[in-house]
PDB file of C-alpha atoms in Angstrom:
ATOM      1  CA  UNK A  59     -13.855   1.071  10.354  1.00 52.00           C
ATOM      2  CA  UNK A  60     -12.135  -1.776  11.620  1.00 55.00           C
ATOM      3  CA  UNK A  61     -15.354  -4.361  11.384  1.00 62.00           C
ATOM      4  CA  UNK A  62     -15.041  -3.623   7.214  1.00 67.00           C
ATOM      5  CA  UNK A  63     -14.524  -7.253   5.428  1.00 71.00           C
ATOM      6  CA  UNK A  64     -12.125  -7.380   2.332  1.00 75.00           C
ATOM      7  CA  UNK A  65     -15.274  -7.470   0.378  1.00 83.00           C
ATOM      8  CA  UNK A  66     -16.743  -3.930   1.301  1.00 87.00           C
ATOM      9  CA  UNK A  67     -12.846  -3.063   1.249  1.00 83.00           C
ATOM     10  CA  UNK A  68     -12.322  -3.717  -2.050  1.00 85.00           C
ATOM     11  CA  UNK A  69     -15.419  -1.809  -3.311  1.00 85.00           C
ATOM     12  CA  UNK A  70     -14.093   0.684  -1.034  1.00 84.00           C
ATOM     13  CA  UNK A  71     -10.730   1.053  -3.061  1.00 84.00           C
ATOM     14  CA  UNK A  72     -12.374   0.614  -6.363  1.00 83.00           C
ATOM     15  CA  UNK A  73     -14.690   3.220  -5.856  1.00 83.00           C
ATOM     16  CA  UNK A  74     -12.248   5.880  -4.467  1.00 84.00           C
ATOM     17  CA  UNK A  75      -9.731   4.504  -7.146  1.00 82.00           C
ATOM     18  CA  UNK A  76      -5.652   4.255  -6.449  1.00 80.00           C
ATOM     19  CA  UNK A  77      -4.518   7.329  -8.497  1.00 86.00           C
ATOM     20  CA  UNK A  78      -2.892   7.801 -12.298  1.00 90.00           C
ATOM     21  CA  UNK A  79       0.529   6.824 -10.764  1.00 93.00           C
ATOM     22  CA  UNK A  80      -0.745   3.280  -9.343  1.00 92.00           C
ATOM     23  CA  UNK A  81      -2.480   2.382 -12.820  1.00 93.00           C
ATOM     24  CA  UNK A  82      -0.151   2.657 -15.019  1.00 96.00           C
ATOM     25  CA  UNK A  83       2.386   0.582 -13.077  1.00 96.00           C
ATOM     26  CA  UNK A  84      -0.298  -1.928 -13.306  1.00 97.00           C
ATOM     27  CA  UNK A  85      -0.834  -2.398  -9.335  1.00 97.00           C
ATOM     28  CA  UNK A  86      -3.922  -4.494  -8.559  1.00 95.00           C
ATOM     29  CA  UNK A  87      -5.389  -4.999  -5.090  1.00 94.00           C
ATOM     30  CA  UNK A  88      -6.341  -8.564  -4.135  1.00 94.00           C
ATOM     31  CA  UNK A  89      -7.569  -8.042  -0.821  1.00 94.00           C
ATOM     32  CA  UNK A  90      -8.637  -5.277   1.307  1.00 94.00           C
ATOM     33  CA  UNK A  91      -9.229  -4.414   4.872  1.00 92.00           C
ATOM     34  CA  UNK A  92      -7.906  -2.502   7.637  1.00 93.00           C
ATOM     35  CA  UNK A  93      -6.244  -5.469   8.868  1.00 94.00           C
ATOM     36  CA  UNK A  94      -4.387  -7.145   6.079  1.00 96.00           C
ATOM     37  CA  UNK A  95      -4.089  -5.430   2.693  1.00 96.00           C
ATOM     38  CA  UNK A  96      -2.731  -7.429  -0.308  1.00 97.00           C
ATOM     39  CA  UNK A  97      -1.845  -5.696  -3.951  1.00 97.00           C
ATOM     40  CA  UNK A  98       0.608  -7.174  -6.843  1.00 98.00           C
ATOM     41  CA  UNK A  99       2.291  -5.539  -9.529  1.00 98.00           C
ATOM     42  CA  UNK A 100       3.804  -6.886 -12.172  1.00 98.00           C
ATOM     43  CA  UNK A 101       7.994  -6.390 -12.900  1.00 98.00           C
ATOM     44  CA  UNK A 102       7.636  -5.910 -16.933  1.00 97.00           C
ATOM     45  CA  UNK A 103       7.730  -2.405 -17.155  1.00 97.00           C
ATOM     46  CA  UNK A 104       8.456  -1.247 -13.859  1.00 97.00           C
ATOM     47  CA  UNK A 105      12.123  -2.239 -13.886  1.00 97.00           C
ATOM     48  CA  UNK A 106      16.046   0.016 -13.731  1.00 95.00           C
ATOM     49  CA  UNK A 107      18.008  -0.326 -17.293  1.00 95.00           C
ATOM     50  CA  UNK A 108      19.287  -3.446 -15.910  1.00 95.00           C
ATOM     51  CA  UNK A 109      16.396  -5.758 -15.865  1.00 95.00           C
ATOM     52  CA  UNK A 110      15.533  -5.375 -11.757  1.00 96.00           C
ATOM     53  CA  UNK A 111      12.651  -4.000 -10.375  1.00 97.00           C
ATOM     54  CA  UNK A 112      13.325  -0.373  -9.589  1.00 97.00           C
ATOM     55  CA  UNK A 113      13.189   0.304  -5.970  1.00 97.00           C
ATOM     56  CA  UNK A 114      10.895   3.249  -6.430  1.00 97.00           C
ATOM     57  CA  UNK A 115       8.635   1.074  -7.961  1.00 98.00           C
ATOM     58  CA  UNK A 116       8.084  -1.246  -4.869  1.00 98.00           C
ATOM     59  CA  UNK A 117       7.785   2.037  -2.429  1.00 98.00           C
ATOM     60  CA  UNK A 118       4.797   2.586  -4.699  1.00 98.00           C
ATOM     61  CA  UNK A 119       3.720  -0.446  -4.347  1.00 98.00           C
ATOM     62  CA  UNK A 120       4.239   0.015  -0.798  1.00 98.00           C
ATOM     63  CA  UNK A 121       2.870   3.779  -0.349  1.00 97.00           C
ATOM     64  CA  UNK A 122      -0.378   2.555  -2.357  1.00 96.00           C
ATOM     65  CA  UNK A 123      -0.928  -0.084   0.200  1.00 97.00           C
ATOM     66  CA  UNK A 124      -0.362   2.076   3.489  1.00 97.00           C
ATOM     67  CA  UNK A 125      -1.738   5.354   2.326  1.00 96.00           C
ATOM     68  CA  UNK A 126      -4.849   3.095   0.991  1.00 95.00           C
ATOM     69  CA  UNK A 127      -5.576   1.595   4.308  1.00 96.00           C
ATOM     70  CA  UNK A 128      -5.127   4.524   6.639  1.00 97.00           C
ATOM     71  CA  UNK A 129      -7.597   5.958   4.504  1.00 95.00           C
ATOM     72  CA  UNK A 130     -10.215   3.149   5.269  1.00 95.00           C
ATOM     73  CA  UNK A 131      -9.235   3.207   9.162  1.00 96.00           C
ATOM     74  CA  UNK A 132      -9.982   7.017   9.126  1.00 96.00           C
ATOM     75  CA  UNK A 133     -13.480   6.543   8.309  1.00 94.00           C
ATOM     76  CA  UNK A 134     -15.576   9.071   6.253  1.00 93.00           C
ATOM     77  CA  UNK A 135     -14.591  12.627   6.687  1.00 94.00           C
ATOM     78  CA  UNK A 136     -11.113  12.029   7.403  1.00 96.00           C
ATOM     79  CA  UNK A 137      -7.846  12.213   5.370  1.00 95.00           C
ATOM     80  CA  UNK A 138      -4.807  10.131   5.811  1.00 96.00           C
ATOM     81  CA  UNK A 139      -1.257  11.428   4.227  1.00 96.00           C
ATOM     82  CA  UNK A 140       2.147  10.200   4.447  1.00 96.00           C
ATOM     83  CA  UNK A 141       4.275  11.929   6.729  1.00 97.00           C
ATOM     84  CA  UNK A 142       7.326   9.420   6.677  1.00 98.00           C
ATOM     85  CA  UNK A 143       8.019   6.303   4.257  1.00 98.00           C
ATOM     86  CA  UNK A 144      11.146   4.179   4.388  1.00 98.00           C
ATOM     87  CA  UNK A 145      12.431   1.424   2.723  1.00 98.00           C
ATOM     88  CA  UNK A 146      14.651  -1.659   2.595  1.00 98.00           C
ATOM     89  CA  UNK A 147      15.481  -3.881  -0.763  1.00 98.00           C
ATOM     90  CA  UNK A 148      16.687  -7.019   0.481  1.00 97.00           C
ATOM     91  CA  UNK A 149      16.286  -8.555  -3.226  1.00 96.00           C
ATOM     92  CA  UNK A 150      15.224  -7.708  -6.852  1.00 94.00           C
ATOM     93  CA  UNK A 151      12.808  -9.611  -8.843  1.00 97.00           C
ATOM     94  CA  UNK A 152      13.184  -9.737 -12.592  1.00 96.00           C
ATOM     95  CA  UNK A 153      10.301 -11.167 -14.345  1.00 97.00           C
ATOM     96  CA  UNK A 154       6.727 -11.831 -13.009  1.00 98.00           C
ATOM     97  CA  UNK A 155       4.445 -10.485 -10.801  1.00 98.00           C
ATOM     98  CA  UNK A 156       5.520  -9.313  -6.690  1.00 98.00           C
ATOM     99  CA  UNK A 157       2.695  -8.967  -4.309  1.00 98.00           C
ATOM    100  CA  UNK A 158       2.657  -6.588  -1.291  1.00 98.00           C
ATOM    101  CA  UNK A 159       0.852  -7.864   2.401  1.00 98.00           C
ATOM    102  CA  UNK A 160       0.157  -4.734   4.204  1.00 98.00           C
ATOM    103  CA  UNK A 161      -0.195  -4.705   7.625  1.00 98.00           C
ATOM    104  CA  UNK A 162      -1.106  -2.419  10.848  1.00 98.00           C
ATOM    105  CA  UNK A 163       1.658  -1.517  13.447  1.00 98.00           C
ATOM    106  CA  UNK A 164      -0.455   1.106  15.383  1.00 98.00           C
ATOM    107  CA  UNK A 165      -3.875   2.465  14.275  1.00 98.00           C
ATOM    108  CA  UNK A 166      -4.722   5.764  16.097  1.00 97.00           C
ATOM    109  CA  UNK A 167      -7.447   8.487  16.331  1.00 96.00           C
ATOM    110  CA  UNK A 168      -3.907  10.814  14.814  1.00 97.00           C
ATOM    111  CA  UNK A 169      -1.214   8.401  13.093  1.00 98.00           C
ATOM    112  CA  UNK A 170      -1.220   5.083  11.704  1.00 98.00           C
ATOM    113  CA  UNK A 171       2.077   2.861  10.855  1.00 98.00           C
ATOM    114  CA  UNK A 172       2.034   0.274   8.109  1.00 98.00           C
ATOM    115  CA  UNK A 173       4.429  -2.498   7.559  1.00 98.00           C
ATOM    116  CA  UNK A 174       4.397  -3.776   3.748  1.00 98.00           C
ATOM    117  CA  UNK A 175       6.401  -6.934   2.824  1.00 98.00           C
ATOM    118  CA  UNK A 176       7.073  -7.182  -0.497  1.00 98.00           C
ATOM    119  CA  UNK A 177       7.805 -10.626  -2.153  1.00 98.00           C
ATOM    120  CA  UNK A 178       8.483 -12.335  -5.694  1.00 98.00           C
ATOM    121  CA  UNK A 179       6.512 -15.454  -7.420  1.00 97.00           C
ATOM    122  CA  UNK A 180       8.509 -17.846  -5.226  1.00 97.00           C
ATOM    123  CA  UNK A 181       7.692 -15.695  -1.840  1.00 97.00           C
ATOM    124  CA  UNK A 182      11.239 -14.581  -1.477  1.00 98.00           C
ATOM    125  CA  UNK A 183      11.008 -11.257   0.325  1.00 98.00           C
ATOM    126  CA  UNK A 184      12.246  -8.280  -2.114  1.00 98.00           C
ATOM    127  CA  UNK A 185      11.563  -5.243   0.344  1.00 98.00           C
ATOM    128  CA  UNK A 186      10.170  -4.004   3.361  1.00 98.00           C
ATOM    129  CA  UNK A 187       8.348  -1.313   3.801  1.00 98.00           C
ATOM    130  CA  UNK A 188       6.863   1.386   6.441  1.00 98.00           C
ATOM    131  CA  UNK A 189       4.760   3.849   6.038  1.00 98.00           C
ATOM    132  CA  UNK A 190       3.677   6.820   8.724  1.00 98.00           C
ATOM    133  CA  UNK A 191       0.125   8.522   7.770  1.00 98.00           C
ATOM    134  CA  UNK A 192      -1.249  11.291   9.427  1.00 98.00           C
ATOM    135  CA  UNK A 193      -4.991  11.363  10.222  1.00 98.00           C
ATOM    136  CA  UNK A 194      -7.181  14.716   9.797  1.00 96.00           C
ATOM    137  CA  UNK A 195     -10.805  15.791   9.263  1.00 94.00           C
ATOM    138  CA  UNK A 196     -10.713  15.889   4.613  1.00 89.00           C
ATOM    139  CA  UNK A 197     -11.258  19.311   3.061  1.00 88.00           C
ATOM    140  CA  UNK A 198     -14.976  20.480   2.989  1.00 82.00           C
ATOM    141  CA  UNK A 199     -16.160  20.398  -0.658  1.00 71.00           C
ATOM    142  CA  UNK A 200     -16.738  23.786  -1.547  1.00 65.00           C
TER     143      UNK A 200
END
């Protein structure tokens, strides 16, 4: 599905939604394709005690991104789930929105690997990001 523009994408995503979890931490996706993903969420309410964005809350920020386009590289039939997610926090926003750019490092028939870059309102990078996704035929409805 790699001809799909961030148009069809983004009715793609809207139509298969991004889960409970992704809603109520307010994550919104901006663009959508199998090349180039983009999704912000904003800091208010997604922070530690402190005032920082939690680190959880940008690997799910990150995950949503990743897991989201392996599923629209598998095609229809297919399944993609996270097999192996890591993360490094390099710097913590504190007020506004970040955005995540999502990005292919290897898009097979089996695994895909996504690199998300994470980044405040002045484009400072906050975290990075990469997510493994295994690719297999989806349940059959029953």
């Amino acid at each position: 599905m790699s001809d799909v523009t961030t148009s069809e994408g983004l009715e793609w995503a809207t139509a298969r939604g991004m889960g409970a979890l992704a809603e109520k931490m307010g994550i919104e996706f901006t663009e959508f394709s199998v090349e180039r993903s983009v999704g912000t969420m904003p800091v208010e309410g997604n922070t530690q005690p402190v005032g920082l964005v939690h680190g959880g809350a940008y690997v799910v920020l990150g995950e949503s991104l990743g897991s989201m386009s392996a599923n629209l590289h598998a095609g229809p039939g297919r399944l993609a789930v996270g097999v192996d997610i890591n993360a490094t926090h390099t710097r913590s926003a504190t007020s506004g929105v970040v955005t995540g750019v999502c990005t292919p490092i290897h898009l097979g028939r089996s695994i895909t690997v996504h690199e998300i870059v994470i980044s405040d309102d002045q484009g400072q990078r906050c975290s990075t990001i990469r997510i493994t996704n295994l690719i297999k035929d989806a349940p059959k409805a029953q």
